[in-house]
PDB file of C-alpha atoms in Angstrom:
ATOM      1  CA  UNK A 250      18.813 -10.984  18.990  1.00  0.00           C
ATOM      2  CA  UNK A 251      21.093 -11.867  15.583  1.00  0.00           C
ATOM      3  CA  UNK A 252      18.998 -13.102  12.374  1.00  0.00           C
ATOM      4  CA  UNK A 253      21.053 -14.956   9.954  1.00  0.00           C
ATOM      5  CA  UNK A 254      21.596 -15.883   6.412  1.00  0.00           C
ATOM      6  CA  UNK A 255      19.456 -18.732   6.686  1.00  0.00           C
ATOM      7  CA  UNK A 256      20.725 -22.201   4.731  1.00  0.00           C
ATOM      8  CA  UNK A 257      19.341 -22.894   1.477  1.00  0.00           C
ATOM      9  CA  UNK A 258      18.091 -26.551   1.249  1.00  0.00           C
ATOM     10  CA  UNK A 259      19.696 -27.475  -2.585  1.00  0.00           C
ATOM     11  CA  UNK A 260      23.378 -26.066  -3.806  1.00  0.00           C
ATOM     12  CA  UNK A 261      24.098 -22.694  -5.593  1.00  0.00           C
ATOM     13  CA  UNK A 262      24.631 -24.450  -8.422  1.00  0.00           C
ATOM     14  CA  UNK A 263      20.862 -26.368  -8.395  1.00  0.00           C
ATOM     15  CA  UNK A 264      18.884 -24.348  -9.975  1.00  0.00           C
ATOM     16  CA  UNK A 265      20.421 -24.195 -13.781  1.00  0.00           C
ATOM     17  CA  UNK A 266      19.557 -23.243 -15.899  1.00  0.00           C
ATOM     18  CA  UNK A 267      16.435 -21.372 -14.782  1.00  0.00           C
ATOM     19  CA  UNK A 268      18.792 -19.582 -12.359  1.00  0.00           C
ATOM     20  CA  UNK A 269      22.519 -19.653 -12.572  1.00  0.00           C
ATOM     21  CA  UNK A 270      25.961 -20.724 -10.383  1.00  0.00           C
ATOM     22  CA  UNK A 271      26.566 -17.033 -10.437  1.00  0.00           C
ATOM     23  CA  UNK A 272      23.265 -15.419  -9.912  1.00  0.00           C
ATOM     24  CA  UNK A 273      23.185 -17.354  -7.185  1.00  0.00           C
ATOM     25  CA  UNK A 274      26.362 -16.510  -5.788  1.00  0.00           C
ATOM     26  CA  UNK A 275      25.360 -12.697  -5.774  1.00  0.00           C
ATOM     27  CA  UNK A 276      21.647 -12.809  -5.316  1.00  0.00           C
ATOM     28  CA  UNK A 277      21.843 -14.818  -2.114  1.00  0.00           C
ATOM     29  CA  UNK A 278      25.718 -14.510  -1.363  1.00  0.00           C
ATOM     30  CA  UNK A 279      25.805 -10.928  -1.217  1.00  0.00           C
ATOM     31  CA  UNK A 280      22.285  -8.484  -1.682  1.00  0.00           C
ATOM     32  CA  UNK A 281      20.742 -11.161   0.561  1.00  0.00           C
ATOM     33  CA  UNK A 282      23.248 -11.565   2.937  1.00  0.00           C
ATOM     34  CA  UNK A 283      23.480  -7.726   3.036  1.00  0.00           C
ATOM     35  CA  UNK A 284      20.429  -7.047   4.352  1.00  0.00           C
ATOM     36  CA  UNK A 285      20.904  -9.271   7.094  1.00  0.00           C
ATOM     37  CA  UNK A 286      23.785  -7.739   7.604  1.00  0.00           C
ATOM     38  CA  UNK A 287      22.957  -3.980   8.042  1.00  0.00           C
ATOM     39  CA  UNK A 288      20.025  -5.373   9.904  1.00  0.00           C
ATOM     40  CA  UNK A 289      21.768  -6.429  12.224  1.00  0.00           C
ATOM     41  CA  UNK A 290      24.190  -3.077  11.829  1.00  0.00           C
ATOM     42  CA  UNK A 291      21.026  -1.049  12.750  1.00  0.00           C
ATOM     43  CA  UNK A 292      18.587  -2.910  15.397  1.00  0.00           C
ATOM     44  CA  UNK A 293      20.544  -2.916  18.722  1.00  0.00           C
ATOM     45  CA  UNK A 294      19.662  -0.512  20.951  1.00  0.00           C
ATOM     46  CA  UNK A 295      16.606  -0.263  19.439  1.00  0.00           C
ATOM     47  CA  UNK A 296      12.934  -1.417  20.400  1.00  0.00           C
ATOM     48  CA  UNK A 297      13.650  -3.828  17.614  1.00  0.00           C
ATOM     49  CA  UNK A 298      16.806  -6.199  19.003  1.00  0.00           C
ATOM     50  CA  UNK A 299      14.875  -8.926  20.254  1.00  0.00           C
ATOM     51  CA  UNK A 300      12.132  -9.133  18.289  1.00  0.00           C
ATOM     52  CA  UNK A 301      11.927 -11.704  14.985  1.00  0.00           C
ATOM     53  CA  UNK A 302      12.699 -10.748  11.567  1.00  0.00           C
ATOM     54  CA  UNK A 303       8.025 -11.275  10.961  1.00  0.00           C
ATOM     55  CA  UNK A 304       7.614  -9.165  13.832  1.00  0.00           C
ATOM     56  CA  UNK A 305       9.878  -6.483  12.924  1.00  0.00           C
ATOM     57  CA  UNK A 306       7.766  -6.850   9.832  1.00  0.00           C
ATOM     58  CA  UNK A 307       4.941  -5.672  10.600  1.00  0.00           C
ATOM     59  CA  UNK A 308       6.206  -2.988  13.982  1.00  0.00           C
ATOM     60  CA  UNK A 309       8.568  -1.265  11.840  1.00  0.00           C
ATOM     61  CA  UNK A 310       8.121   2.099  10.530  1.00  0.00           C
ATOM     62  CA  UNK A 311       8.980   2.907   6.597  1.00  0.00           C
ATOM     63  CA  UNK A 312      12.821   3.666   7.043  1.00  0.00           C
ATOM     64  CA  UNK A 313      16.115   1.214   6.701  1.00  0.00           C
ATOM     65  CA  UNK A 314      15.072  -1.212   9.636  1.00  0.00           C
ATOM     66  CA  UNK A 315      11.745  -2.012   7.971  1.00  0.00           C
ATOM     67  CA  UNK A 316      13.719  -2.141   3.902  1.00  0.00           C
ATOM     68  CA  UNK A 317      16.425  -4.707   5.452  1.00  0.00           C
ATOM     69  CA  UNK A 318      13.876  -6.412   7.751  1.00  0.00           C
ATOM     70  CA  UNK A 319      11.559  -6.649   4.962  1.00  0.00           C
ATOM     71  CA  UNK A 320      14.102  -7.448   2.472  1.00  0.00           C
ATOM     72  CA  UNK A 321      15.019  -9.609   3.960  1.00  0.00           C
ATOM     73  CA  UNK A 322      11.886 -11.895   5.157  1.00  0.00           C
ATOM     74  CA  UNK A 323      11.258 -11.019   1.194  1.00  0.00           C
ATOM     75  CA  UNK A 324      14.187 -12.644  -0.037  1.00  0.00           C
ATOM     76  CA  UNK A 325      14.419 -15.425   2.192  1.00  0.00           C
ATOM     77  CA  UNK A 326      10.866 -16.661   1.935  1.00  0.00           C
ATOM     78  CA  UNK A 327      11.732 -16.297  -1.995  1.00  0.00           C
ATOM     79  CA  UNK A 328      14.458 -18.942  -1.858  1.00  0.00           C
ATOM     80  CA  UNK A 329      13.529 -21.140   0.138  1.00  0.00           C
ATOM     81  CA  UNK A 330       9.789 -21.797  -2.390  1.00  0.00           C
ATOM     82  CA  UNK A 331      12.060 -23.798  -4.810  1.00  0.00           C
ATOM     83  CA  UNK A 332      13.279 -26.812  -5.768  1.00  0.00           C
ATOM     84  CA  UNK A 333      15.804 -28.702  -8.079  1.00  0.00           C
ATOM     85  CA  UNK A 334      13.425 -31.070  -9.466  1.00  0.00           C
ATOM     86  CA  UNK A 335      11.970 -29.803 -11.845  1.00  0.00           C
ATOM     87  CA  UNK A 336       8.179 -29.173 -14.253  1.00  0.00           C
ATOM     88  CA  UNK A 337       6.420 -29.426 -11.228  1.00  0.00           C
ATOM     89  CA  UNK A 338       2.242 -29.092 -10.422  1.00  0.00           C
ATOM     90  CA  UNK A 339       0.360 -27.557  -7.678  1.00  0.00           C
ATOM     91  CA  UNK A 340      -2.028 -29.959  -6.096  1.00  0.00           C
ATOM     92  CA  UNK A 341      -4.976 -30.994  -4.039  1.00  0.00           C
ATOM     93  CA  UNK A 342      -6.636 -28.280  -2.537  1.00  0.00           C
ATOM     94  CA  UNK A 343      -4.224 -25.815  -3.789  1.00  0.00           C
ATOM     95  CA  UNK A 344      -4.895 -26.845  -6.727  1.00  0.00           C
ATOM     96  CA  UNK A 345      -8.638 -26.614  -6.928  1.00  0.00           C
ATOM     97  CA  UNK A 346      -8.098 -23.135  -5.087  1.00  0.00           C
ATOM     98  CA  UNK A 347      -6.118 -21.865  -8.072  1.00  0.00           C
ATOM     99  CA  UNK A 348      -8.765 -23.539 -10.834  1.00  0.00           C
ATOM    100  CA  UNK A 349     -11.923 -20.946  -8.645  1.00  0.00           C
ATOM    101  CA  UNK A 350     -10.197 -18.527  -8.026  1.00  0.00           C
ATOM    102  CA  UNK A 351      -8.263 -18.111 -11.667  1.00  0.00           C
ATOM    103  CA  UNK A 352     -10.272 -20.488 -13.849  1.00  0.00           C
ATOM    104  CA  UNK A 353      -6.447 -22.585 -14.229  1.00  0.00           C
ATOM    105  CA  UNK A 354      -2.966 -23.102 -13.198  1.00  0.00           C
ATOM    106  CA  UNK A 355      -1.708 -21.537 -16.691  1.00  0.00           C
ATOM    107  CA  UNK A 356      -4.036 -18.456 -16.187  1.00  0.00           C
ATOM    108  CA  UNK A 357      -2.811 -18.200 -12.565  1.00  0.00           C
ATOM    109  CA  UNK A 358       0.667 -17.277 -13.974  1.00  0.00           C
ATOM    110  CA  UNK A 359      -0.635 -15.765 -16.578  1.00  0.00           C
ATOM    111  CA  UNK A 360      -1.243 -13.347 -13.991  1.00  0.00           C
ATOM    112  CA  UNK A 361       1.350 -13.670 -11.978  1.00  0.00           C
ATOM    113  CA  UNK A 362       4.200 -12.862 -15.156  1.00  0.00           C
ATOM    114  CA  UNK A 363       1.051  -9.959 -15.948  1.00  0.00           C
ATOM    115  CA  UNK A 364       1.930  -8.461 -12.711  1.00  0.00           C
ATOM    116  CA  UNK A 365       5.780  -9.092 -13.141  1.00  0.00           C
ATOM    117  CA  UNK A 366       6.987  -7.801 -16.247  1.00  0.00           C
ATOM    118  CA  UNK A 367       4.085  -4.541 -15.347  1.00  0.00           C
ATOM    119  CA  UNK A 368       4.973  -3.614 -12.192  1.00  0.00           C
ATOM    120  CA  UNK A 369       7.280  -0.841 -12.618  1.00  0.00           C
ATOM    121  CA  UNK A 370      10.858  -0.392 -10.621  1.00  0.00           C
ATOM    122  CA  UNK A 371      11.837  -3.236  -8.424  1.00  0.00           C
ATOM    123  CA  UNK A 372       9.363  -5.024  -6.040  1.00  0.00           C
ATOM    124  CA  UNK A 373       7.807  -8.094  -5.750  1.00  0.00           C
ATOM    125  CA  UNK A 374       4.815 -10.257  -7.497  1.00  0.00           C
ATOM    126  CA  UNK A 375       3.137 -12.496  -4.746  1.00  0.00           C
ATOM    127  CA  UNK A 376       0.346 -15.204  -4.796  1.00  0.00           C
ATOM    128  CA  UNK A 377      -1.710 -14.713  -1.532  1.00  0.00           C
ATOM    129  CA  UNK A 378      -4.745 -15.458   0.426  1.00  0.00           C
ATOM    130  CA  UNK A 379      -7.261 -14.027   2.256  1.00  0.00           C
ATOM    131  CA  UNK A 380      -8.298 -15.812   5.898  1.00  0.00           C
ATOM    132  CA  UNK A 381     -10.851 -17.834   4.002  1.00  0.00           C
ATOM    133  CA  UNK A 382      -8.466 -19.384   1.819  1.00  0.00           C
ATOM    134  CA  UNK A 383      -8.954 -16.820  -1.663  1.00  0.00           C
ATOM    135  CA  UNK A 384      -6.392 -16.384  -4.320  1.00  0.00           C
ATOM    136  CA  UNK A 385      -5.349 -13.343  -6.383  1.00  0.00           C
ATOM    137  CA  UNK A 386      -2.294 -12.080  -7.014  1.00  0.00           C
ATOM    138  CA  UNK A 387      -0.436  -9.032  -5.557  1.00  0.00           C
ATOM    139  CA  UNK A 388       2.024  -7.171  -6.767  1.00  0.00           C
ATOM    140  CA  UNK A 389       4.299  -4.589  -4.451  1.00  0.00           C
ATOM    141  CA  UNK A 390       7.368  -1.755  -4.989  1.00  0.00           C
ATOM    142  CA  UNK A 391      10.694  -1.991  -3.391  1.00  0.00           C
ATOM    143  CA  UNK A 392      10.772  -3.881  -0.174  1.00  0.00           C
ATOM    144  CA  UNK A 393       6.825  -3.782   0.490  1.00  0.00           C
ATOM    145  CA  UNK A 394       5.661  -7.040   1.376  1.00  0.00           C
ATOM    146  CA  UNK A 395       1.328  -8.144   1.916  1.00  0.00           C
ATOM    147  CA  UNK A 396       3.218  -9.842   4.947  1.00  0.00           C
ATOM    148  CA  UNK A 397       1.635  -5.400   6.473  1.00  0.00           C
ATOM    149  CA  UNK A 398      -1.632  -6.215   5.166  1.00  0.00           C
ATOM    150  CA  UNK A 399      -3.235  -8.446   8.034  1.00  0.00           C
ATOM    151  CA  UNK A 400      -5.808  -9.960   6.226  1.00  0.00           C
ATOM    152  CA  UNK A 401      -3.390 -11.232   3.466  1.00  0.00           C
ATOM    153  CA  UNK A 402      -1.162 -14.569   3.411  1.00  0.00           C
ATOM    154  CA  UNK A 403       1.964 -14.856   1.388  1.00  0.00           C
ATOM    155  CA  UNK A 404       2.221 -17.567   0.275  1.00  0.00           C
ATOM    156  CA  UNK A 405       4.980 -17.527  -2.914  1.00  0.00           C
ATOM    157  CA  UNK A 406       7.013 -14.544  -4.708  1.00  0.00           C
ATOM    158  CA  UNK A 407       8.648 -13.749  -7.269  1.00  0.00           C
ATOM    159  CA  UNK A 408      11.147 -10.798  -7.273  1.00  0.00           C
ATOM    160  CA  UNK A 409      11.468  -8.537  -9.558  1.00  0.00           C
ATOM    161  CA  UNK A 410      13.966  -6.997  -8.853  1.00  0.00           C
ATOM    162  CA  UNK A 411      16.740  -6.574 -11.577  1.00  0.00           C
ATOM    163  CA  UNK A 412      19.636  -8.218  -9.512  1.00  0.00           C
ATOM    164  CA  UNK A 413      17.397 -11.362  -9.218  1.00  0.00           C
ATOM    165  CA  UNK A 414      17.416 -12.090 -13.581  1.00  0.00           C
ATOM    166  CA  UNK A 415      20.185  -9.967 -14.503  1.00  0.00           C
ATOM    167  CA  UNK A 416      22.910 -11.562 -14.874  1.00  0.00           C
ATOM    168  CA  UNK A 417      21.045 -14.562 -16.185  1.00  0.00           C
ATOM    169  CA  UNK A 418      18.688 -12.956 -18.138  1.00  0.00           C
ATOM    170  CA  UNK A 419      19.645  -9.659 -18.890  1.00  0.00           C
ATOM    171  CA  UNK A 420      16.624  -6.985 -19.353  1.00  0.00           C
ATOM    172  CA  UNK A 421      14.101 -10.312 -20.125  1.00  0.00           C
ATOM    173  CA  UNK A 422      11.998  -9.669 -17.090  1.00  0.00           C
ATOM    174  CA  UNK A 423       9.527 -11.948 -18.577  1.00  0.00           C
ATOM    175  CA  UNK A 424      11.732 -14.523 -19.956  1.00  0.00           C
ATOM    176  CA  UNK A 425      12.865 -14.984 -16.040  1.00  0.00           C
ATOM    177  CA  UNK A 426       9.929 -14.985 -15.324  1.00  0.00           C
ATOM    178  CA  UNK A 427       8.658 -18.093 -17.161  1.00  0.00           C
ATOM    179  CA  UNK A 428      11.183 -20.104 -15.729  1.00  0.00           C
ATOM    180  CA  UNK A 429      10.549 -19.835 -12.580  1.00  0.00           C
ATOM    181  CA  UNK A 430       7.580 -21.503 -13.135  1.00  0.00           C
ATOM    182  CA  UNK A 431      10.344 -24.647 -13.400  1.00  0.00           C
ATOM    183  CA  UNK A 432      11.453 -24.647  -9.772  1.00  0.00           C
ATOM    184  CA  UNK A 433       8.661 -23.496  -7.858  1.00  0.00           C
ATOM    185  CA  UNK A 434       8.568 -26.614  -5.025  1.00  0.00           C
ATOM    186  CA  UNK A 435       4.631 -26.838  -5.191  1.00  0.00           C
ATOM    187  CA  UNK A 436       4.892 -28.838  -1.532  1.00  0.00           C
ATOM    188  CA  UNK A 437       5.887 -25.511  -0.059  1.00  0.00           C
ATOM    189  CA  UNK A 438       3.287 -23.425  -1.945  1.00  0.00           C
ATOM    190  CA  UNK A 439       0.360 -26.305  -0.021  1.00  0.00           C
ATOM    191  CA  UNK A 440       1.971 -26.278   2.968  1.00  0.00           C
ATOM    192  CA  UNK A 441       1.458 -22.770   3.526  1.00  0.00           C
ATOM    193  CA  UNK A 442      -1.596 -23.031   1.796  1.00  0.00           C
ATOM    194  CA  UNK A 443      -3.101 -25.161   4.515  1.00  0.00           C
ATOM    195  CA  UNK A 444      -2.213 -23.008   7.216  1.00  0.00           C
ATOM    196  CA  UNK A 445      -4.514 -20.803   6.314  1.00  0.00           C
ATOM    197  CA  UNK A 446      -7.430 -22.625   5.685  1.00  0.00           C
TER     198      UNK A 446
END
């Protein structure tokens, strides 16, 4: 099975000013693509050769195959949760769950931003749901993903590797995290949540 760089559902300049065209050209067009290319180079002749991307992430031992597969999955999940329409908010069941588990939408944003700023080095910060639909924030280092935790379902993620924000925000990770709230597609996140509950 050959893995492919997914097509984005928006133009490279559609997320400006929050993420510039240049950031997407490098982050999506070079970093994300490099993980896809490396994974395709590593898996022929292995037990992973005919697995889906998610199957590889769940089955692979720590090392190059896991790192590249997980980074392809993480980046795809990240990029596909954005939309050019700015300023939307969670609604209905997702909004109710956020209020129940965090107290408010603003409190959830603060918890995720705090986890993202506090993540030492490279990694990801996630909104996840357990099997009952309870929400929590999880931070993972490097290529790690809650996808490997059978009790947690990722709903969306914010990439805190420097390559995600350095072109636009330099070392201001907090400013990048604040800006990301303007481009999250809450309909996508709600659809992911609906598959859990």
